Tab-separated table of N, CA, C and O in Angstrom:
chain	number	residue	atom	x	y	z
A	157	MET	N	-6.247	0.479	-29.896
A	157	MET	CA	-5.707	-0.740	-29.358
A	157	MET	C	-5.544	-0.575	-27.862
A	157	MET	O	-5.452	0.536	-27.355
A	158	MET	N	-5.506	-1.671	-27.179
A	158	MET	CA	-5.346	-1.681	-25.737
A	158	MET	C	-4.279	-2.720	-25.406
A	158	MET	O	-4.091	-3.674	-26.146
A	159	ILE	N	-3.597	-2.528	-24.301
A	159	ILE	CA	-2.564	-3.466	-23.884
A	159	ILE	C	-3.024	-4.133	-22.595
A	159	ILE	O	-3.392	-3.452	-21.639
A	160	ARG	N	-3.022	-5.449	-22.592
A	160	ARG	CA	-3.409	-6.224	-21.411
A	160	ARG	C	-2.144	-6.867	-20.851
A	160	ARG	O	-1.450	-7.600	-21.558
A	161	ILE	N	-1.845	-6.584	-19.588
A	161	ILE	CA	-0.631	-7.087	-18.965
A	161	ILE	C	-0.982	-7.908	-17.728
A	161	ILE	O	-1.774	-7.481	-16.890
A	162	THR	N	-0.346	-9.073	-17.633
A	162	THR	CA	-0.489	-9.938	-16.471
A	162	THR	C	0.914	-10.262	-15.979
A	162	THR	O	1.752	-10.737	-16.745
A	163	ALA	N	1.172	-9.995	-14.700
A	163	ALA	CA	2.485	-10.290	-14.124
A	163	ALA	C	2.488	-11.699	-13.539
A	163	ALA	O	1.496	-12.163	-12.992
A	164	MET	N	3.604	-12.375	-13.669
A	164	MET	CA	3.758	-13.702	-13.076
A	164	MET	C	4.006	-13.570	-11.571
A	164	MET	O	3.723	-14.479	-10.812
A	165	GLN	N	4.523	-12.409	-11.172
A	165	GLN	CA	4.820	-12.118	-9.768
A	165	GLN	C	4.088	-10.833	-9.422
A	165	GLN	O	4.350	-9.789	-10.016
A	166	ASP	N	3.145	-10.890	-8.482
A	166	ASP	CA	2.335	-9.726	-8.144
A	166	ASP	C	3.206	-8.540	-7.755
A	166	ASP	O	4.130	-8.668	-6.953
A	167	GLY	N	2.936	-7.397	-8.362
A	167	GLY	CA	3.660	-6.175	-8.052
A	167	GLY	C	4.965	-6.012	-8.805
A	167	GLY	O	5.708	-5.061	-8.551
A	168	PHE	N	5.240	-6.919	-9.755
A	168	PHE	CA	6.470	-6.821	-10.540
A	168	PHE	C	6.494	-5.481	-11.256
A	168	PHE	O	5.520	-5.076	-11.870
A	169	ARG	N	7.618	-4.780	-11.148
A	169	ARG	CA	7.717	-3.434	-11.721
A	169	ARG	C	8.472	-3.442	-13.041
A	169	ARG	O	9.521	-4.057	-13.162
A	170	ARG	N	7.905	-2.726	-13.998
A	170	ARG	CA	8.572	-2.517	-15.280
A	170	ARG	C	7.944	-1.280	-15.897
A	170	ARG	O	6.729	-1.065	-15.780
A	171	CYS	N	8.760	-0.457	-16.503
A	171	CYS	CA	8.318	0.780	-17.176
A	171	CYS	C	7.601	1.731	-16.211
A	171	CYS	O	6.581	2.341	-16.556
A	172	GLY	N	8.126	1.833	-14.987
A	172	GLY	CA	7.597	2.788	-14.022
A	172	GLY	C	6.261	2.428	-13.414
A	172	GLY	O	5.572	3.279	-12.864
A	173	MET	N	5.892	1.162	-13.487
A	173	MET	CA	4.576	0.755	-13.006
A	173	MET	C	4.651	-0.633	-12.377
A	173	MET	O	5.345	-1.506	-12.884
A	174	ALA	N	3.935	-0.818	-11.271
A	174	ALA	CA	3.801	-2.142	-10.667
A	174	ALA	C	2.657	-2.857	-11.377
A	174	ALA	O	1.579	-2.298	-11.561
A	175	HIS	N	2.907	-4.095	-11.779
A	175	HIS	CA	1.905	-4.865	-12.515
A	175	HIS	C	1.367	-5.987	-11.629
A	175	HIS	O	2.139	-6.768	-11.075
A	176	PRO	N	0.050	-6.091	-11.487
A	176	PRO	CA	-0.538	-7.144	-10.662
A	176	PRO	C	-0.620	-8.486	-11.397
A	176	PRO	O	-0.428	-8.553	-12.611
A	177	LYS	N	-0.920	-9.530	-10.612
A	177	LYS	CA	-1.089	-10.864	-11.200
A	177	LYS	C	-2.378	-10.960	-12.009
A	177	LYS	O	-2.506	-11.815	-12.869
A	178	GLU	N	-3.335	-10.074	-11.706
A	178	GLU	CA	-4.585	-10.061	-12.468
A	178	GLU	C	-4.343	-9.313	-13.775
A	178	GLU	O	-3.631	-8.319	-13.802
A	179	ALA	N	-4.950	-9.784	-14.836
A	179	ALA	CA	-4.829	-9.099	-16.127
A	179	ALA	C	-5.349	-7.674	-15.977
A	179	ALA	O	-6.428	-7.450	-15.440
A	180	THR	N	-4.546	-6.723	-16.422
A	180	THR	CA	-4.902	-5.310	-16.318
A	180	THR	C	-4.807	-4.680	-17.703
A	180	THR	O	-3.808	-4.851	-18.389
A	181	GLU	N	-5.852	-3.969	-18.092
A	181	GLU	CA	-5.880	-3.347	-19.409
A	181	GLU	C	-5.474	-1.887	-19.311
A	181	GLU	O	-5.881	-1.176	-18.399
A	182	HIS	N	-4.638	-1.476	-20.259
A	182	HIS	CA	-4.144	-0.106	-20.327
A	182	HIS	C	-4.508	0.448	-21.703
A	182	HIS	O	-4.253	-0.196	-22.717
A	183	PRO	N	-5.063	1.662	-21.756
A	183	PRO	CA	-5.454	2.225	-23.051
A	183	PRO	C	-4.249	2.607	-23.895
A	183	PRO	O	-3.136	2.785	-23.389
A	184	ASP	N	-4.494	2.721	-25.162
A	184	ASP	CA	-3.475	3.158	-26.111
A	184	ASP	C	-2.878	4.476	-25.615
A	184	ASP	O	-3.590	5.349	-25.155
A	185	GLY	N	-1.565	4.586	-25.680
A	185	GLY	CA	-0.905	5.796	-25.240
A	185	GLY	C	-0.350	5.718	-23.831
A	185	GLY	O	0.395	6.592	-23.408
A	186	THR	N	-0.719	4.674	-23.086
A	186	THR	CA	-0.189	4.523	-21.733
A	186	THR	C	1.316	4.288	-21.780
A	186	THR	O	2.063	4.797	-20.953
A	187	PHE	N	1.761	3.518	-22.776
A	187	PHE	CA	3.172	3.198	-22.930
A	187	PHE	C	3.651	3.614	-24.312
A	187	PHE	O	2.904	3.526	-25.283
A	188	SER	N	4.902	4.044	-24.387
A	188	SER	CA	5.501	4.376	-25.689
A	188	SER	C	5.790	3.067	-26.430
A	188	SER	O	5.763	1.983	-25.830
A	189	ASP	N	6.098	3.157	-27.712
A	189	ASP	CA	6.433	1.963	-28.495
A	189	ASP	C	7.650	1.259	-27.897
A	189	ASP	O	7.693	0.032	-27.825
A	190	GLU	N	8.621	2.028	-27.438
A	190	GLU	CA	9.829	1.459	-26.831
A	190	GLU	C	9.478	0.711	-25.539
A	190	GLU	O	9.982	-0.383	-25.283
A	191	GLN	N	8.597	1.297	-24.726
A	191	GLN	CA	8.182	0.639	-23.488
A	191	GLN	C	7.425	-0.651	-23.782
A	191	GLN	O	7.614	-1.653	-23.081
A	192	ILE	N	6.577	-0.642	-24.801
A	192	ILE	CA	5.827	-1.850	-25.161
A	192	ILE	C	6.791	-2.965	-25.529
A	192	ILE	O	6.616	-4.115	-25.108
A	193	LYS	N	7.842	-2.640	-26.274
A	193	LYS	CA	8.845	-3.655	-26.638
A	193	LYS	C	9.523	-4.212	-25.395
A	193	LYS	O	9.746	-5.422	-25.286
A	194	LYS	N	9.846	-3.343	-24.422
A	194	LYS	CA	10.458	-3.797	-23.170
A	194	LYS	C	9.505	-4.695	-22.400
A	194	LYS	O	9.910	-5.722	-21.846
A	195	LEU	N	8.244	-4.306	-22.349
A	195	LEU	CA	7.244	-5.107	-21.645
A	195	LEU	C	7.092	-6.483	-22.293
A	195	LEU	O	7.043	-7.509	-21.604
A	196	GLN	N	7.033	-6.502	-23.618
A	196	GLN	CA	6.869	-7.761	-24.340
A	196	GLN	C	8.089	-8.667	-24.179
A	196	GLN	O	7.958	-9.887	-24.198
A	197	ALA	N	9.257	-8.078	-24.012
A	197	ALA	CA	10.493	-8.862	-23.874
A	197	ALA	C	10.680	-9.401	-22.455
A	197	ALA	O	11.504	-10.286	-22.233
A	198	GLU	N	9.910	-8.895	-21.511
A	198	GLU	CA	10.055	-9.298	-20.118
A	198	GLU	C	9.387	-10.654	-19.868
A	198	GLU	O	8.174	-10.784	-20.016
A	199	PRO	N	10.170	-11.682	-19.481
A	199	PRO	CA	9.588	-13.013	-19.279
A	199	PRO	C	8.622	-13.108	-18.098
A	199	PRO	O	7.812	-14.032	-18.047
A	200	LEU	N	8.675	-12.164	-17.167
A	200	LEU	CA	7.762	-12.218	-16.023
A	200	LEU	C	6.436	-11.499	-16.285
A	200	LEU	O	5.614	-11.368	-15.383
A	201	LEU	N	6.244	-11.061	-17.527
A	201	LEU	CA	4.990	-10.412	-17.902
A	201	LEU	C	4.389	-11.086	-19.128
A	201	LEU	O	5.104	-11.440	-20.062
A	202	ALA	N	3.075	-11.258	-19.108
A	202	ALA	CA	2.343	-11.689	-20.301
A	202	ALA	C	1.696	-10.423	-20.860
A	202	ALA	O	0.920	-9.759	-20.164
A	203	VAL	N	2.047	-10.074	-22.085
A	203	VAL	CA	1.567	-8.835	-22.696
A	203	VAL	C	0.766	-9.166	-23.944
A	203	VAL	O	1.248	-9.853	-24.838
A	204	GLU	N	-0.465	-8.685	-23.988
A	204	GLU	CA	-1.328	-8.896	-25.150
A	204	GLU	C	-1.717	-7.539	-25.721
A	204	GLU	O	-2.066	-6.629	-24.980
A	205	ILE	N	-1.648	-7.425	-27.023
A	205	ILE	CA	-2.157	-6.239	-27.708
A	205	ILE	C	-3.550	-6.616	-28.200
A	205	ILE	O	-3.711	-7.562	-28.961
A	206	VAL	N	-4.554	-5.911	-27.711
A	206	VAL	CA	-5.930	-6.239	-28.079
A	206	VAL	C	-6.581	-5.029	-28.738
A	206	VAL	O	-6.270	-3.889	-28.425
A	207	GLN	N	-7.450	-5.316	-29.660
A	207	GLN	CA	-8.188	-4.243	-30.304
A	207	GLN	C	-9.207	-3.714	-29.311
A	207	GLN	O	-9.929	-4.475	-28.680
A	208	GLU	N	-9.232	-2.420	-29.190
A	208	GLU	CA	-10.109	-1.774	-28.222
A	208	GLU	C	-11.555	-1.788	-28.722
A	208	GLU	O	-11.842	-1.382	-29.840
A	209	GLN	N	-12.419	-2.282	-27.873
A	209	GLN	CA	-13.835	-2.233	-28.187
A	209	GLN	C	-14.366	-0.892	-27.692
A	209	GLN	O	-13.721	-0.212	-26.902
A	210	GLU	N	-15.528	-0.532	-28.153
A	210	GLU	CA	-16.133	0.714	-27.704
A	210	GLU	C	-16.271	0.680	-26.182
A	210	GLU	O	-16.849	-0.242	-25.621
A	211	MET	N	-15.693	1.663	-25.532
A	211	MET	CA	-15.738	1.718	-24.072
A	211	MET	C	-17.096	2.240	-23.623
A	211	MET	O	-17.632	3.181	-24.201
A	212	THR	N	-17.598	1.633	-22.569
A	212	THR	CA	-18.841	2.111	-21.975
A	212	THR	C	-18.517	3.247	-21.015
A	212	THR	O	-17.360	3.469	-20.666
A	213	VAL	N	-19.540	3.946	-20.566
A	213	VAL	CA	-19.357	5.009	-19.580
A	213	VAL	C	-18.678	4.433	-18.341
A	213	VAL	O	-17.735	5.021	-17.806
A	214	GLN	N	-19.118	3.262	-17.907
A	214	GLN	CA	-18.537	2.650	-16.715
A	214	GLN	C	-17.075	2.272	-16.939
A	214	GLN	O	-16.247	2.421	-16.052
A	215	ASP	N	-16.747	1.787	-18.139
A	215	ASP	CA	-15.354	1.464	-18.462
A	215	ASP	C	-14.471	2.704	-18.307
A	215	ASP	O	-13.381	2.639	-17.729
A	216	ILE	N	-14.945	3.826	-18.835
A	216	ILE	CA	-14.168	5.065	-18.773
A	216	ILE	C	-14.037	5.532	-17.328
A	216	ILE	O	-12.955	5.919	-16.879
A	217	LYS	N	-15.134	5.470	-16.570
A	217	LYS	CA	-15.088	5.864	-15.158
A	217	LYS	C	-14.119	4.975	-14.387
A	217	LYS	O	-13.336	5.472	-13.572
A	218	ASP	N	-14.163	3.677	-14.636
A	218	ASP	CA	-13.252	2.748	-13.953
A	218	ASP	C	-11.802	3.091	-14.269
A	218	ASP	O	-10.943	3.075	-13.388
A	219	LEU	N	-11.536	3.399	-15.527
A	219	LEU	CA	-10.181	3.747	-15.949
A	219	LEU	C	-9.727	5.049	-15.286
A	219	LEU	O	-8.612	5.139	-14.777
A	220	LEU	N	-10.590	6.059	-15.271
A	220	LEU	CA	-10.246	7.317	-14.620
A	220	LEU	C	-10.042	7.122	-13.119
A	220	LEU	O	-9.125	7.711	-12.528
A	221	ASP	N	-10.878	6.285	-12.504
A	221	ASP	CA	-10.708	5.979	-11.080
A	221	ASP	C	-9.349	5.313	-10.831
A	221	ASP	O	-8.640	5.662	-9.895
A	222	GLU	N	-9.002	4.368	-11.692
A	222	GLU	CA	-7.715	3.668	-11.580
A	222	GLU	C	-6.557	4.656	-11.703
A	222	GLU	O	-5.538	4.508	-11.027
A	223	MET	N	-6.725	5.658	-12.549
A	223	MET	CA	-5.681	6.665	-12.768
A	223	MET	C	-5.751	7.768	-11.709
A	223	MET	O	-4.964	8.703	-11.739
A	224	LYS	N	-6.732	7.662	-10.804
A	224	LYS	CA	-6.949	8.649	-9.744
A	224	LYS	C	-7.217	10.053	-10.313
A	224	LYS	O	-6.655	11.039	-9.854
A	225	VAL	N	-8.074	10.095	-11.314
A	225	VAL	CA	-8.451	11.350	-11.965
A	225	VAL	C	-9.894	11.673	-11.572
A	225	VAL	O	-10.789	10.825	-11.684
A	226	ASP	N	-10.105	12.890	-11.095
A	226	ASP	CA	-11.457	13.328	-10.732
A	226	ASP	C	-12.242	13.701	-11.976
A	226	ASP	O	-11.681	14.185	-12.961
A	227	TYR	N	-13.548	13.470	-11.916
A	227	TYR	CA	-14.447	13.832	-13.008
A	227	TYR	C	-15.805	14.159	-12.404
A	227	TYR	O	-16.140	13.676	-11.312
A	228	PRO	N	-16.601	14.985	-13.082
A	228	PRO	CA	-17.920	15.348	-12.548
A	228	PRO	C	-18.812	14.110	-12.382
A	228	PRO	O	-18.836	13.235	-13.251
A	229	ALA	N	-19.522	14.045	-11.280
A	229	ALA	CA	-20.356	12.877	-10.968
A	229	ALA	C	-21.362	12.565	-12.078
A	229	ALA	O	-21.577	11.408	-12.408
A	230	GLY	N	-21.968	13.564	-12.666
A	230	GLY	CA	-22.978	13.332	-13.688
A	230	GLY	C	-22.455	13.430	-15.113
A	230	GLY	O	-23.233	13.599	-16.053
A	231	ALA	N	-21.149	13.296	-15.282
A	231	ALA	CA	-20.539	13.472	-16.608
A	231	ALA	C	-21.071	12.444	-17.603
A	231	ALA	O	-21.255	11.275	-17.278
A	232	LYS	N	-21.324	12.910	-18.801
A	232	LYS	CA	-21.766	12.052	-19.900
A	232	LYS	C	-20.543	11.412	-20.560
A	232	LYS	O	-19.404	11.818	-20.339
A	233	LYS	N	-20.791	10.453	-21.414
A	233	LYS	CA	-19.714	9.710	-22.063
A	233	LYS	C	-18.763	10.632	-22.820
A	233	LYS	O	-17.538	10.486	-22.734
A	234	ALA	N	-19.287	11.582	-23.564
A	234	ALA	CA	-18.442	12.485	-24.345
A	234	ALA	C	-17.514	13.299	-23.439
A	234	ALA	O	-16.340	13.507	-23.764
A	235	GLU	N	-18.040	13.743	-22.284
A	235	GLU	CA	-17.214	14.500	-21.342
A	235	GLU	C	-16.101	13.628	-20.766
A	235	GLU	O	-14.945	14.060	-20.657
A	236	LEU	N	-16.451	12.402	-20.391
A	236	LEU	CA	-15.462	11.481	-19.831
A	236	LEU	C	-14.391	11.140	-20.851
A	236	LEU	O	-13.204	11.095	-20.531
A	237	LYS	N	-14.820	10.923	-22.090
A	237	LYS	CA	-13.864	10.602	-23.158
A	237	LYS	C	-12.935	11.786	-23.397
A	237	LYS	O	-11.740	11.600	-23.620
A	238	ALA	N	-13.465	13.007	-23.327
A	238	ALA	CA	-12.644	14.208	-23.515
A	238	ALA	C	-11.587	14.318	-22.415
A	238	ALA	O	-10.437	14.682	-22.680
A	239	ILE	N	-11.949	13.977	-21.187
A	239	ILE	CA	-10.989	13.988	-20.075
A	239	ILE	C	-9.891	12.966	-20.337
A	239	ILE	O	-8.702	13.253	-20.195
A	240	LEU	N	-10.292	11.769	-20.738
A	240	LEU	CA	-9.333	10.701	-21.029
A	240	LEU	C	-8.412	11.091	-22.184
A	240	LEU	O	-7.191	10.901	-22.110
A	241	ASP	N	-8.976	11.667	-23.234
A	241	ASP	CA	-8.179	12.102	-24.385
A	241	ASP	C	-7.189	13.203	-23.996
A	241	ASP	O	-6.053	13.224	-24.472
A	242	ALA	N	-7.609	14.115	-23.116
A	242	ALA	CA	-6.727	15.202	-22.671
A	242	ALA	C	-5.546	14.643	-21.879
A	242	ALA	O	-4.411	15.109	-22.032
A	243	ILE	N	-5.793	13.634	-21.064
A	243	ILE	CA	-4.720	12.991	-20.298
A	243	ILE	C	-3.745	12.321	-21.250
A	243	ILE	O	-2.525	12.446	-21.110
A	244	LYS	N	-4.283	11.623	-22.232
A	244	LYS	CA	-3.439	10.941	-23.229
A	244	LYS	C	-2.580	11.955	-23.982
A	244	LYS	O	-1.387	11.763	-24.162
A	245	GLU	N	-3.195	13.061	-24.416
A	245	GLU	CA	-2.470	14.092	-25.156
A	245	GLU	C	-1.369	14.719	-24.296
A	245	GLU	O	-0.242	14.935	-24.758
A	246	LYS	N	-1.688	15.004	-23.040
A	246	LYS	CA	-0.705	15.586	-22.127
A	246	LYS	C	0.478	14.639	-21.933
A	246	LYS	O	1.620	15.075	-21.924
A	247	LYS	N	0.171	13.354	-21.801
A	247	LYS	CA	1.231	12.353	-21.618
A	247	LYS	C	2.122	12.292	-22.854
A	247	LYS	O	3.338	12.209	-22.743
A	248	GLU	N	1.529	12.331	-24.034
A	248	GLU	CA	2.295	12.277	-25.284
A	248	GLU	C	3.208	13.499	-25.420
A	248	GLU	O	4.341	13.386	-25.871
A	249	LYS	N	2.731	14.661	-25.008
A	249	LYS	CA	3.530	15.881	-25.104
A	249	LYS	C	4.701	15.861	-24.128
A	249	LYS	O	5.742	16.455	-24.400
A	250	SER	N	4.528	15.188	-22.996
A	250	SER	CA	5.590	15.163	-21.981
A	250	SER	C	6.698	14.168	-22.333
A	250	SER	O	7.754	14.180	-21.720
A	251	GLU	N	6.460	13.302	-23.297
A	251	GLU	CA	7.473	12.304	-23.664
A	251	GLU	C	8.478	12.832	-24.632
A	251	GLU	O	8.479	13.689	-25.308
């Protein structure tokens, strides 16, 4: 699943993150269940839970770029997905 968030006020902050007015998609694991409930309860945010479609190589690269994570220039999809999964796992362990 993926979470799509649109702020009514550009840069509105909630759950440790500034949310833009443009719809922004966050992969599963970006927010805890408790944070998702807070986001959904916030009237200045539109929060959609969407089923994640198969991500393309470019989708993964865009997401890693957004997260400011370095990856090898010629990385294949499996390598990029492994990097993304490792970040998700690390985040889950730190919570």
